CSV table of C-alpha atoms and ligand atoms in Angstrom, one decimal:
chain,number,residue,atom,x,y,z
A,1,MET,CA,0.0,0.0,0.0
A,2,ALA,CA,1.4,3.4,-1.0
A,3,LEU,CA,0.5,7.0,-0.3
A,4,ILE,CA,-0.1,8.8,-3.6
A,5,VAL,CA,-0.7,12.5,-4.1
A,6,GLN,CA,-2.5,13.1,-7.4
A,7,LYS,CA,-2.7,16.6,-9.0
A,8,TYR,CA,-5.4,17.2,-11.7
A,9,GLY,CA,-5.0,20.1,-14.0
A,10,GLY,CA,-7.7,22.4,-15.4
A,11,THR,CA,-8.4,20.5,-18.6
A,12,SER,CA,-8.7,17.3,-16.5
A,13,LEU,CA,-11.5,19.0,-14.6
A,14,GLY,CA,-13.0,21.0,-17.5
A,15,SER,CA,-16.5,19.6,-17.2
A,16,VAL,CA,-18.7,17.7,-14.8
A,17,GLU,CA,-18.1,14.5,-16.8
A,18,ARG,CA,-14.3,14.9,-16.5
A,19,ILE,CA,-14.6,15.6,-12.8
A,20,LYS,CA,-16.6,12.3,-12.5
A,21,ASN,CA,-13.8,10.6,-14.5
A,22,VAL,CA,-11.2,11.9,-12.1
A,23,ALA,CA,-13.3,10.5,-9.2
A,24,ARG,CA,-13.4,7.1,-11.0
A,25,ARG,CA,-9.6,7.2,-11.4
A,26,ILE,CA,-9.1,8.0,-7.7
A,27,ALA,CA,-11.6,5.2,-6.7
A,28,LYS,CA,-9.6,2.8,-8.8
A,29,TRP,CA,-6.4,3.7,-6.9
A,30,ARG,CA,-8.3,3.4,-3.5
A,31,ALA,CA,-9.7,0.0,-4.6
A,32,ALA,CA,-6.1,-1.2,-5.2
A,33,GLY,CA,-5.4,-0.4,-1.6
A,34,HIS,CA,-3.6,3.0,-1.8
A,35,ASP,CA,-4.1,6.1,0.2
A,36,VAL,CA,-4.9,9.1,-2.1
A,37,VAL,CA,-4.6,12.8,-1.6
A,38,ALA,CA,-6.1,14.7,-4.6
A,39,VAL,CA,-5.0,18.3,-5.5
A,40,PRO,CA,-7.3,19.8,-8.1
A,41,SER,CA,-6.7,23.0,-10.1
A,42,ALA,CA,-9.6,25.2,-11.1
A,43,MET,CA,-11.7,24.2,-14.0
A,44,ALA,CA,-10.1,24.9,-17.4
A,45,GLY,CA,-10.2,28.7,-18.2
A,46,GLU,CA,-11.6,29.6,-14.8
A,47,THR,CA,-8.5,31.3,-13.4
A,48,ASN,CA,-8.2,33.4,-16.6
A,49,ARG,CA,-11.9,34.3,-16.3
A,50,LEU,CA,-11.5,35.4,-12.7
A,51,ILE,CA,-8.4,37.5,-13.4
A,52,ALA,CA,-10.1,39.2,-16.4
A,53,LEU,CA,-13.1,40.0,-14.2
A,54,ALA,CA,-10.8,41.7,-11.7
A,55,ARG,CA,-9.1,43.7,-14.5
A,56,GLU,CA,-12.4,45.0,-15.6
A,57,ILE,CA,-12.7,46.7,-12.3
A,58,GLN,CA,-9.1,47.5,-11.7
A,59,PRO,CA,-6.7,47.5,-14.7
A,60,GLN,CA,-3.9,46.7,-12.3
A,61,PRO,CA,-5.7,44.7,-9.6
A,62,ASP,CA,-4.7,45.1,-6.0
A,63,PRO,CA,-2.7,42.0,-5.4
A,64,ARG,CA,-4.3,41.1,-2.1
A,65,GLU,CA,-7.8,41.4,-3.5
A,66,LEU,CA,-6.8,39.6,-6.7
A,67,ASP,CA,-5.7,36.5,-4.7
A,68,VAL,CA,-9.1,36.5,-2.9
A,69,VAL,CA,-10.8,36.4,-6.3
A,70,ALA,CA,-8.3,34.1,-8.2
A,71,SER,CA,-8.3,31.4,-5.4
A,72,THR,CA,-12.0,30.8,-5.7
A,73,GLY,CA,-11.6,28.6,-8.8
A,74,GLU,CA,-10.0,25.8,-6.7
A,75,GLN,CA,-12.6,26.2,-3.9
A,76,VAL,CA,-15.2,25.1,-6.4
A,77,THR,CA,-13.3,22.1,-7.7
A,78,VAL,CA,-12.3,20.6,-4.3
A,79,GLY,CA,-16.0,20.6,-3.4
A,80,LEU,CA,-17.2,19.2,-6.7
A,81,LEU,CA,-14.5,16.5,-6.7
A,82,SER,CA,-15.3,15.5,-3.1
A,83,MET,CA,-19.0,15.2,-4.1
A,84,ALA,CA,-18.2,13.0,-7.1
A,85,LEU,CA,-16.1,10.7,-4.8
A,86,LEU,CA,-19.0,10.6,-2.2
A,87,GLU,CA,-21.4,9.7,-5.0
A,88,LEU,CA,-19.1,6.7,-5.8
A,89,GLY,CA,-19.4,5.6,-2.2
A,90,LEU,CA,-16.0,6.7,-1.1
A,91,LYS,CA,-15.2,8.7,2.0
A,92,ALA,CA,-13.9,12.1,0.9
A,93,LYS,CA,-13.3,15.5,2.4
A,94,SER,CA,-12.4,18.8,0.8
A,95,TYR,CA,-10.0,21.4,2.1
A,96,THR,CA,-9.1,24.9,1.0
A,97,GLY,CA,-5.5,25.9,1.2
A,98,TRP,CA,-6.1,27.7,4.5
A,99,GLN,CA,-8.0,24.8,6.0
A,100,ALA,CA,-5.1,22.6,5.1
A,101,LYS,CA,-2.8,25.2,6.7
A,102,VAL,CA,-0.7,25.7,3.6
A,103,LEU,CA,1.3,28.6,5.1
A,104,THR,CA,3.0,30.9,2.6
A,105,ASP,CA,4.9,34.2,2.6
A,106,SER,CA,2.9,37.3,1.8
A,107,THR,CA,4.0,37.8,-1.8
A,108,TYR,CA,0.5,38.0,-3.2
A,109,THR,CA,-0.1,36.4,-6.6
A,110,ARG,CA,3.2,34.5,-6.4
A,111,ALA,CA,3.6,33.4,-2.8
A,112,ARG,CA,6.0,30.7,-1.7
A,113,ILE,CA,5.0,27.8,0.5
A,114,VAL,CA,6.7,28.0,3.9
A,115,SER,CA,5.1,25.0,5.6
A,116,ILE,CA,2.1,22.6,5.5
A,117,ASP,CA,0.4,21.2,8.6
A,118,GLU,CA,-0.5,17.8,7.3
A,119,SER,CA,-1.8,16.3,10.6
A,120,ARG,CA,-5.5,16.6,9.7
A,121,ILE,CA,-4.9,15.0,6.3
A,122,ARG,CA,-3.1,12.2,8.0
A,123,ARG,CA,-6.1,11.6,10.2
A,124,ASP,CA,-8.4,11.5,7.2
A,125,LEU,CA,-6.2,9.0,5.5
A,126,ALA,CA,-6.0,6.8,8.6
A,127,GLU,CA,-9.8,6.7,8.5
A,128,GLY,CA,-9.8,5.6,4.8
A,129,CYS,CA,-10.9,9.0,3.5
A,130,VAL,CA,-9.6,10.7,0.4
A,131,ALA,CA,-8.4,14.2,1.2
A,132,VAL,CA,-9.1,16.7,-1.5
A,133,VAL,CA,-6.8,19.7,-1.0
A,134,ALA,CA,-7.1,22.9,-3.2
A,135,GLY,CA,-4.1,23.6,-5.3
A,136,PHE,CA,-2.7,27.1,-6.0
A,137,GLN,CA,-3.7,28.7,-2.7
A,138,GLY,CA,-2.4,29.2,0.8
A,139,ILE,CA,-2.6,31.6,3.7
A,140,ASP,CA,0.0,33.9,5.1
A,141,ALA,CA,1.0,34.5,8.7
A,142,LYS,CA,-1.4,37.4,8.9
A,143,GLY,CA,-4.3,35.1,7.8
A,144,ASP,CA,-4.6,36.6,4.3
A,145,LEU,CA,-5.3,34.4,1.3
A,146,THR,CA,-2.5,34.0,-1.1
A,147,THR,CA,-1.9,32.3,-4.5
A,148,LEU,CA,1.2,30.6,-5.7
A,149,GLY,CA,1.6,32.0,-9.3
A,150,ARG,CA,0.1,30.6,-12.5
A,151,GLY,CA,0.4,26.9,-12.7
A,152,GLY,CA,0.9,26.8,-8.9
A,153,SER,CA,-1.2,23.7,-8.1
A,154,ASP,CA,1.7,21.6,-9.4
A,155,THR,CA,3.7,23.1,-6.5
A,156,SER,CA,0.9,22.6,-4.0
A,157,ALA,CA,0.8,18.9,-4.9
A,158,VAL,CA,4.6,18.3,-4.8
A,159,ALA,CA,4.8,20.3,-1.5
A,160,LEU,CA,2.0,18.2,0.0
A,161,ALA,CA,3.7,15.0,-1.2
A,162,ALA,CA,6.9,16.2,0.5
A,163,ALA,CA,5.1,17.0,3.7
A,164,LEU,CA,3.4,13.7,3.8
A,165,GLU,CA,6.5,11.8,2.6
A,166,ALA,CA,4.3,10.3,-0.1
A,167,ASP,CA,5.5,7.4,-2.2
A,168,GLU,CA,4.8,9.3,-5.4
A,169,CYS,CA,3.3,12.6,-6.7
A,170,GLN,CA,1.4,12.1,-9.9
A,171,ILE,CA,0.7,15.2,-12.0
A,172,PHE,CA,-2.3,14.3,-14.2
A,173,THR,CA,-2.5,16.7,-17.2
A,174,ASP,CA,-3.7,16.9,-20.8
A,175,VAL,CA,-0.6,15.3,-22.3
A,176,ASP,CA,0.7,11.8,-21.4
A,177,GLY,CA,4.1,13.0,-20.1
A,178,VAL,CA,7.0,15.3,-20.6
A,179,TYR,CA,7.9,15.5,-24.3
A,180,THR,CA,11.0,16.4,-26.1
A,181,THR,CA,9.3,19.7,-26.9
A,182,ASP,CA,5.8,21.1,-26.6
A,183,PRO,CA,3.8,18.7,-28.7
A,184,ARG,CA,1.4,21.5,-29.6
A,185,ILE,CA,4.3,23.1,-31.6
A,186,VAL,CA,6.0,20.0,-32.9
A,187,PRO,CA,3.6,17.1,-33.5
A,188,GLU,CA,6.7,14.7,-34.0
A,189,ALA,CA,7.8,15.4,-30.4
A,190,ARG,CA,8.3,12.2,-28.4
A,191,ARG,CA,7.4,11.4,-24.8
A,192,LEU,CA,10.4,10.9,-22.5
A,193,HIS,CA,10.1,7.8,-20.2
A,194,THR,CA,12.3,9.5,-17.7
A,195,VAL,CA,13.9,12.9,-17.4
A,196,THR,CA,16.5,13.9,-14.8
A,197,PHE,CA,15.5,16.5,-12.2
A,198,GLU,CA,18.2,18.8,-13.5
A,199,GLU,CA,16.9,18.7,-17.1
A,200,MET,CA,13.3,19.1,-15.9
A,201,LEU,CA,14.4,22.2,-13.9
A,202,GLU,CA,16.0,23.7,-16.9
A,203,MET,CA,13.1,22.9,-19.2
A,204,ALA,CA,10.6,24.3,-16.7
A,205,SER,CA,12.6,27.5,-16.3
A,206,LEU,CA,13.1,27.9,-20.0
A,207,GLY,CA,9.4,27.8,-20.9
A,208,SER,CA,8.1,24.2,-20.9
A,209,LYS,CA,5.0,25.0,-18.8
A,210,VAL,CA,4.1,21.4,-18.3
A,211,LEU,CA,5.3,21.8,-14.7
A,212,GLN,CA,5.6,25.0,-12.7
A,213,ILE,CA,9.3,25.5,-11.9
A,214,ARG,CA,8.8,25.7,-8.2
A,215,SER,CA,7.2,22.3,-8.2
A,216,VAL,CA,10.4,20.9,-9.7
A,217,GLU,CA,12.5,22.8,-7.2
A,218,PHE,CA,10.4,21.2,-4.4
A,219,ALA,CA,10.7,17.7,-6.0
A,220,GLY,CA,14.5,18.1,-6.1
A,221,LYS,CA,14.8,19.5,-2.6
A,222,TYR,CA,12.8,16.8,-0.9
A,223,LYS,CA,13.4,14.0,-3.4
A,224,VAL,CA,9.8,13.6,-4.2
A,225,PRO,CA,9.3,10.9,-6.9
A,226,THR,CA,7.2,12.8,-9.4
A,227,ARG,CA,5.5,11.5,-12.5
A,228,VAL,CA,3.6,13.4,-15.2
A,229,LEU,CA,0.8,11.5,-16.9
A,230,SER,CA,-2.5,11.9,-18.7
A,231,SER,CA,-5.9,12.3,-17.2
A,232,LEU,CA,-7.6,11.8,-20.5
A,233,THR,CA,-6.9,8.1,-20.8
A,234,ASP,CA,-9.5,5.5,-19.7
A,235,PRO,CA,-9.9,6.1,-16.0
A,236,LEU,CA,-10.2,2.4,-15.4
A,237,MET,CA,-7.0,1.5,-17.1
A,238,PRO,CA,-5.2,-1.0,-14.7
A,239,VAL,CA,-3.4,0.5,-11.8
A,240,GLU,CA,-0.2,-1.5,-12.6
A,241,GLU,CA,-0.2,0.0,-16.1
A,242,GLU,CA,-0.9,3.5,-14.9
A,243,ALA,CA,1.9,3.2,-12.3
A,244,ARG,CA,4.4,2.9,-15.1
A,245,ALA,CA,2.9,5.4,-17.5
A,246,GLY,CA,3.9,8.9,-18.3
A,247,THR,CA,7.3,10.4,-17.5
A,248,LEU,CA,9.1,9.9,-14.2
A,249,ILE,CA,11.5,12.6,-12.9
A,250,THR,CA,14.7,10.8,-11.7
A,251,PHE,CA,17.3,12.1,-9.3
A,252,GLU,CA,20.2,9.9,-10.2
A,253,GLU,CA,21.5,9.2,-13.6
A,254,ASP,CA,21.5,5.5,-14.4
A,255,PRO,CA,25.1,5.1,-15.8
A,256,HIS,CA,23.8,2.5,-18.3
A,257,MET,CA,21.1,4.9,-19.5
A,258,ALA,CA,23.5,7.8,-19.6
A,259,MET,CA,25.7,5.9,-22.0
A,260,GLU,CA,22.8,5.4,-24.4
A,261,GLN,CA,21.0,8.6,-23.7
A,262,ALA,CA,20.5,11.2,-26.4
A,263,VAL,CA,22.8,14.1,-25.9
A,264,ILE,CA,19.9,16.5,-26.0
A,265,SER,CA,16.7,15.7,-24.2
A,266,GLY,CA,14.5,18.6,-25.1
A,267,VAL,CA,13.9,21.9,-26.8
A,268,ALA,CA,12.1,24.7,-24.9
A,269,ALA,CA,10.8,28.1,-26.1
A,270,GLN,CA,9.8,31.3,-24.3
A,271,ARG,CA,8.1,34.4,-25.6
A,272,ASP,CA,7.6,36.4,-22.4
A,273,GLU,CA,10.9,38.2,-22.3
A,274,ALA,CA,12.1,41.6,-23.7
A,275,LYS,CA,15.5,42.9,-24.6
A,276,VAL,CA,17.0,46.1,-23.2
A,277,THR,CA,20.0,47.7,-24.9
A,278,VAL,CA,22.1,50.5,-23.5
A,279,ARG,CA,24.3,51.9,-26.3
A,280,ALA,CA,27.7,53.4,-26.2
A,281,VAL,CA,28.5,53.4,-22.5
A,282,PRO,CA,32.1,54.1,-21.4
A,283,ASP,CA,33.9,50.7,-21.0
A,284,LYS,CA,35.2,51.1,-17.5
A,285,PRO,CA,34.8,49.4,-14.1
A,286,GLY,CA,31.4,49.8,-12.4
A,287,ILE,CA,29.4,50.4,-15.5
A,288,ALA,CA,27.5,47.0,-15.4
A,289,TYR,CA,26.7,47.7,-11.8
A,290,ALA,CA,25.6,51.2,-12.5
A,291,ILE,CA,23.1,49.9,-15.1
A,292,LEU,CA,21.9,46.7,-13.4
A,293,GLY,CA,22.0,47.9,-9.8
A,294,PRO,CA,18.9,50.1,-10.1
A,295,ILE,CA,17.1,47.4,-12.1
A,296,ALA,CA,17.8,44.9,-9.2
A,297,ASP,CA,16.7,47.5,-6.6
A,298,ALA,CA,13.4,47.6,-8.4
A,299,HIS,CA,13.1,43.8,-8.1
A,300,ILE,CA,13.2,43.3,-11.8
A,301,ASN,CA,14.8,40.0,-12.7
A,302,VAL,CA,17.5,40.0,-15.4
A,303,ASP,CA,18.1,36.9,-17.4
A,304,VAL,CA,20.5,36.8,-20.4
A,305,ILE,CA,23.2,39.5,-20.3
A,306,VAL,CA,25.6,40.4,-23.2
A,307,GLN,CA,28.3,43.0,-23.3
A,308,ASN,CA,30.0,43.8,-26.6
A,309,VAL,CA,33.8,44.3,-27.0
A,310,SER,CA,34.6,47.9,-26.7
A,311,HIS,CA,35.3,50.2,-29.5
A,312,GLU,CA,37.1,53.5,-28.8
A,313,GLY,CA,36.4,53.1,-25.1
A,314,LEU,CA,32.7,52.6,-25.6
A,315,THR,CA,30.6,49.4,-25.5
A,316,ASP,CA,27.0,48.2,-25.7
A,317,LEU,CA,25.2,46.3,-22.9
A,318,SER,CA,22.1,44.2,-23.6
A,319,PHE,CA,20.0,42.2,-21.2
A,320,THR,CA,16.6,40.5,-21.1
A,321,VAL,CA,13.8,41.1,-18.5
A,322,ALA,CA,10.3,39.7,-18.3
A,323,ARG,CA,8.2,41.4,-21.0
A,324,ALA,CA,5.8,42.8,-18.3
A,325,ASP,CA,8.8,44.6,-16.7
A,326,LEU,CA,10.1,46.3,-19.8
A,327,PRO,CA,8.3,49.7,-19.4
A,328,ARG,CA,9.5,49.9,-15.8
A,329,ALA,CA,13.1,48.9,-16.7
A,330,LEU,CA,13.2,51.5,-19.6
A,331,LYS,CA,11.9,54.3,-17.3
A,332,ILE,CA,14.5,53.5,-14.6
A,333,LEU,CA,17.3,53.5,-17.1
A,334,LYS,CA,16.2,56.7,-18.9
A,335,GLU,CA,15.4,58.7,-15.8
A,336,GLN,CA,17.9,57.4,-13.2
A,337,VAL,CA,20.8,55.8,-15.1
A,338,GLN,CA,21.3,57.6,-18.4
A,339,PRO,CA,22.0,61.1,-16.9
A,340,HIS,CA,24.8,59.6,-14.8
A,341,ILE,CA,26.6,57.2,-17.2
A,342,LYS,CA,26.1,59.4,-20.3
A,343,CYS,CA,25.3,56.5,-22.7
A,344,LYS,CA,24.1,57.3,-26.2
A,345,GLU,CA,20.6,55.7,-26.0
A,346,VAL,CA,18.5,53.1,-24.2
A,347,THR,CA,16.2,51.0,-26.3
A,348,GLY,CA,13.7,48.2,-25.7
A,349,ASP,CA,12.6,45.3,-27.9
A,350,ASP,CA,9.7,43.1,-26.9
A,351,ARG,CA,9.5,41.1,-30.1
A,352,ILE,CA,12.1,38.5,-29.0
A,353,GLY,CA,11.9,34.8,-28.4
A,354,LYS,CA,14.3,32.6,-26.5
A,355,VAL,CA,14.9,29.0,-27.7
A,356,SER,CA,16.9,26.6,-25.6
A,357,ILE,CA,18.2,23.0,-25.9
A,358,VAL,CA,18.6,21.0,-22.8
A,359,GLY,CA,20.4,17.8,-22.1
A,360,MET,CA,22.7,16.1,-19.5
A,361,GLY,CA,24.7,14.7,-22.4
A,362,MET,CA,26.0,18.1,-23.2
A,363,ARG,CA,28.5,17.8,-20.3
A,364,SER,CA,30.4,15.1,-22.1
A,365,HIS,CA,29.9,15.9,-25.8
A,366,ALA,CA,31.6,18.6,-27.8
A,367,GLY,CA,30.2,20.4,-30.8
A,368,ILE,CA,26.6,20.9,-29.5
A,369,ALA,CA,26.7,24.7,-29.6
A,370,SER,CA,28.2,24.8,-33.1
A,371,LYS,CA,25.5,22.3,-34.4
A,372,MET,CA,22.8,24.5,-32.8
A,373,PHE,CA,24.2,27.7,-34.4
A,374,ARG,CA,24.7,26.1,-37.8
A,375,THR,CA,21.1,24.8,-37.8
A,376,LEU,CA,19.8,28.2,-37.1
A,377,ALA,CA,22.1,29.8,-39.7
A,378,GLU,CA,20.9,27.5,-42.4
A,379,GLU,CA,17.4,28.8,-41.8
A,380,GLY,CA,18.6,32.4,-41.8
A,381,VAL,CA,17.8,32.9,-38.2
A,382,ASN,CA,20.0,35.6,-36.6
A,383,ILE,CA,21.2,35.0,-33.0
A,384,GLN,CA,21.0,38.1,-30.9
A,385,MET,CA,22.2,36.8,-27.6
A,386,ILE,CA,23.6,33.5,-26.3
A,387,SER,CA,23.6,32.1,-22.8
A,388,THR,CA,24.8,28.7,-21.6
A,389,SER,CA,25.0,26.5,-18.5
A,390,GLU,CA,26.5,23.0,-18.1
A,391,ILE,CA,23.3,21.4,-19.5
A,392,LYS,CA,21.6,24.0,-21.7
A,393,ILE,CA,22.2,26.5,-24.5
A,394,SER,CA,19.8,29.4,-25.0
A,395,VAL,CA,19.6,31.8,-27.8
A,396,VAL,CA,17.6,35.0,-28.1
A,397,ILE,CA,16.2,35.5,-31.6
A,398,ASP,CA,13.5,37.5,-33.4
A,399,GLU,CA,10.2,36.4,-32.0
A,400,LYS,CA,8.7,35.5,-35.4
A,401,TYR,CA,11.3,32.7,-35.8
A,402,THR,CA,10.6,31.0,-32.4
A,403,GLU,CA,8.5,28.1,-33.7
A,404,LEU,CA,10.7,27.6,-36.7
A,405,ALA,CA,13.7,27.4,-34.5
A,406,VAL,CA,12.1,24.9,-32.2
A,407,ARG,CA,11.1,22.7,-35.1
A,408,VAL,CA,14.5,22.7,-36.9
A,409,LEU,CA,16.5,22.2,-33.7
A,410,HIS,CA,14.2,19.3,-32.7
A,411,LYS,CA,14.9,17.7,-36.1
A,412,ALA,CA,18.6,18.5,-36.2
A,413,PHE,CA,19.2,16.8,-32.8
A,414,GLU,CA,17.0,13.8,-34.0
A,415,LEU,CA,14.6,14.2,-31.1
A,416,ASP,CA,11.9,12.8,-33.2
A,417,GLN,CA,13.6,9.5,-33.4
A,418,GLU,CA,13.6,6.8,-30.7
B,12,ADP,P1,-2.5,21.6,-16.5
B,12,ADP,O1,-3.7,22.5,-16.7
B,12,ADP,O2,-2.8,20.2,-16.5
B,12,ADP,O3,-1.6,22.1,-15.4
B,12,ADP,P2,-0.7,22.9,-18.4
B,12,ADP,O4,-1.4,23.5,-19.6
B,12,ADP,O5,-0.3,23.8,-17.3
B,12,ADP,O6,-1.7,21.8,-17.9
B,12,ADP,O7,0.5,22.0,-18.9
B,12,ADP,C1,0.3,21.1,-19.9
B,12,ADP,C2,0.7,21.6,-21.3
B,12,ADP,O8,2.1,21.9,-21.3
B,12,ADP,C3,0.6,20.7,-22.5
B,12,ADP,O9,-0.7,20.7,-23.0
B,12,ADP,C4,1.6,21.2,-23.5
B,12,ADP,O10,1.1,22.0,-24.5
B,12,ADP,C5,2.5,22.1,-22.6
B,12,ADP,N1,3.9,21.7,-22.8
B,12,ADP,C6,5.0,22.6,-23.0
B,12,ADP,N2,6.1,22.0,-23.1
B,12,ADP,C7,5.9,20.7,-22.9
B,12,ADP,C8,6.7,19.5,-22.9
B,12,ADP,N3,8.0,19.6,-23.1
B,12,ADP,N4,6.1,18.3,-22.7
B,12,ADP,C9,4.8,18.2,-22.5
B,12,ADP,N5,4.0,19.3,-22.5
B,12,ADP,C10,4.5,20.5,-22.7
B,13,LIG,N1,-5.6,27.5,-11.6
B,13,LIG,C1,-4.3,28.0,-11.5
B,13,LIG,C2,-3.9,28.6,-12.8
B,13,LIG,O1,-4.6,28.6,-13.8
B,13,LIG,C3,-3.3,27.1,-10.9
B,13,LIG,C4,-3.0,25.9,-11.8
B,13,LIG,O2,-3.7,25.6,-12.8
B,13,LIG,O3,-2.0,25.2,-11.5
B,13,LIG,O4,-2.8,29.1,-12.9
B,14,MG,MG1,-0.2,23.6,-15.3
C-alpha cells in the first residue's frame, strides 16, 4: 500500500463528466489499496476568467484582492470532486488551502510555501478518507489568502507530497508525459520515459510549462518521486499499467542509461521576455553595476546579459527582462541611469523569443553549440544573444522565428527518433 498525491490540471476537470472521471480514477487507486490525496486546479479557463473580471474593475488589480478572487476557482473544484467521490461511495473531504494550513509568505499572486500542517490530512487518510486539497492557494502569517503563481497547483501537490512523505506525486494533465518539446508546436515530439531532475528544472525555467518551476524545485529539494501522466486516458486502465505510464523525474542518472542517452533531451521556447540595450557606454569598471544595480533594486529579474567588445572606449550592454517589466526597466534607465553614465541611448525590444536546448549529455559531448548555431544559420535565423549552462544553451532571436527554430532544432538533434 502506497500513499499517492494526485494533482489534476484544469483540462482534466474541465466539465462535470471529466470531474466524474477523475473520481473514478481515484476510486480505482483506492480499490487497489492505496491512500490518495487529490489536489485539483480550477476548471479549465476559470482562473483566466477570474483575473479578467478583476481587471475590468481595476486594470492593475490590487494583489491582495486579486488573490481573494483568483483562489475561488480551486474552492469550487475541491467541493465538486469530493461530491463526485462521495457519489461513488468513497469517503472524501475537501480542504481549502487555509483549512489545510498551507502557510505561505505574503508575496500575493506568487507566494512561496513555507510549511504545511499535514496532521488533519493524515487523520483522514487513517480513516480511509480521500483528502481533496485545493491547489494554487495558501494563507500567510497574517491570515490573508495567497496564491502561488500561475500553474501553482503543481507546486501545491509536490509540496504536499513532500510534507506527507508520499511514495509518489502524480501530475495528471492533458498530455501523457513530458515531451522532447511542446507537442502543440511539434507534432513529432516524443514522450520521455524519464527525465532527470536537472533537465526538468532547466526545461521548466526555459518555458516548458508542463510543470511549474517551483514544483520541480520542491521535488528536487525533498526528493519527491514525481510522475507526469495523462488524465484523458480510460480512468479504469489497470493501476499497474498507470503506475508505469507517463514520465518519471529521476534524481540519479543511471550510468547505463547515460551511455545510451541522447545528448539533448528537449527543446524549450519562451516568448515572455524583452531585450533592453544600453548603447555606447564608457567601458570602465562599475558600468555594469551602474546599469543593473537600479534594475535589481526595483526587483526586476534579469536573465541573459551580453556586453560587446569595446570600440574606442565605448561598449553596448544588452540584457533581457520579463516582458511585463520592460516599461519599468526603460523608465528607470532613462530617468535614473542615463543622466549619470552618459550613454548614447536606451532601447527596448519586446519582439524576441528565447529558444533553448537542454540535455545532460552536453556535459560530455563537444560540438553541440556549433551544431545549434549552424542549424539556425541554415534557416537564416539571426542570433541576438547566447547564454549557456552545463546542460543548456539558450539563444535569443526575433520572436517571429521562435516556432521555426524549435522545429528545426528538434529535427537536427534527432529528437523525433527513438
Ligand atoms: P494543466 O492544466 O494540467 O496544469 P498545463 O497547460 O499547465 O496543464 O501544462 C500542460 C501543457 O504543457 C501541455 O498541454 C503542453 O502543451 C505544454 N507543454 C509545453 N512543453 C511541454 C513538454 N516539453 N512536454 C509536454 N507538454 C508540454
Ligand atoms: N488554476 C491556477 C492557474 O490557472 C493554478 C494551476 O492551474 O495550476 O494558474
Ligand atoms: Mg499547469
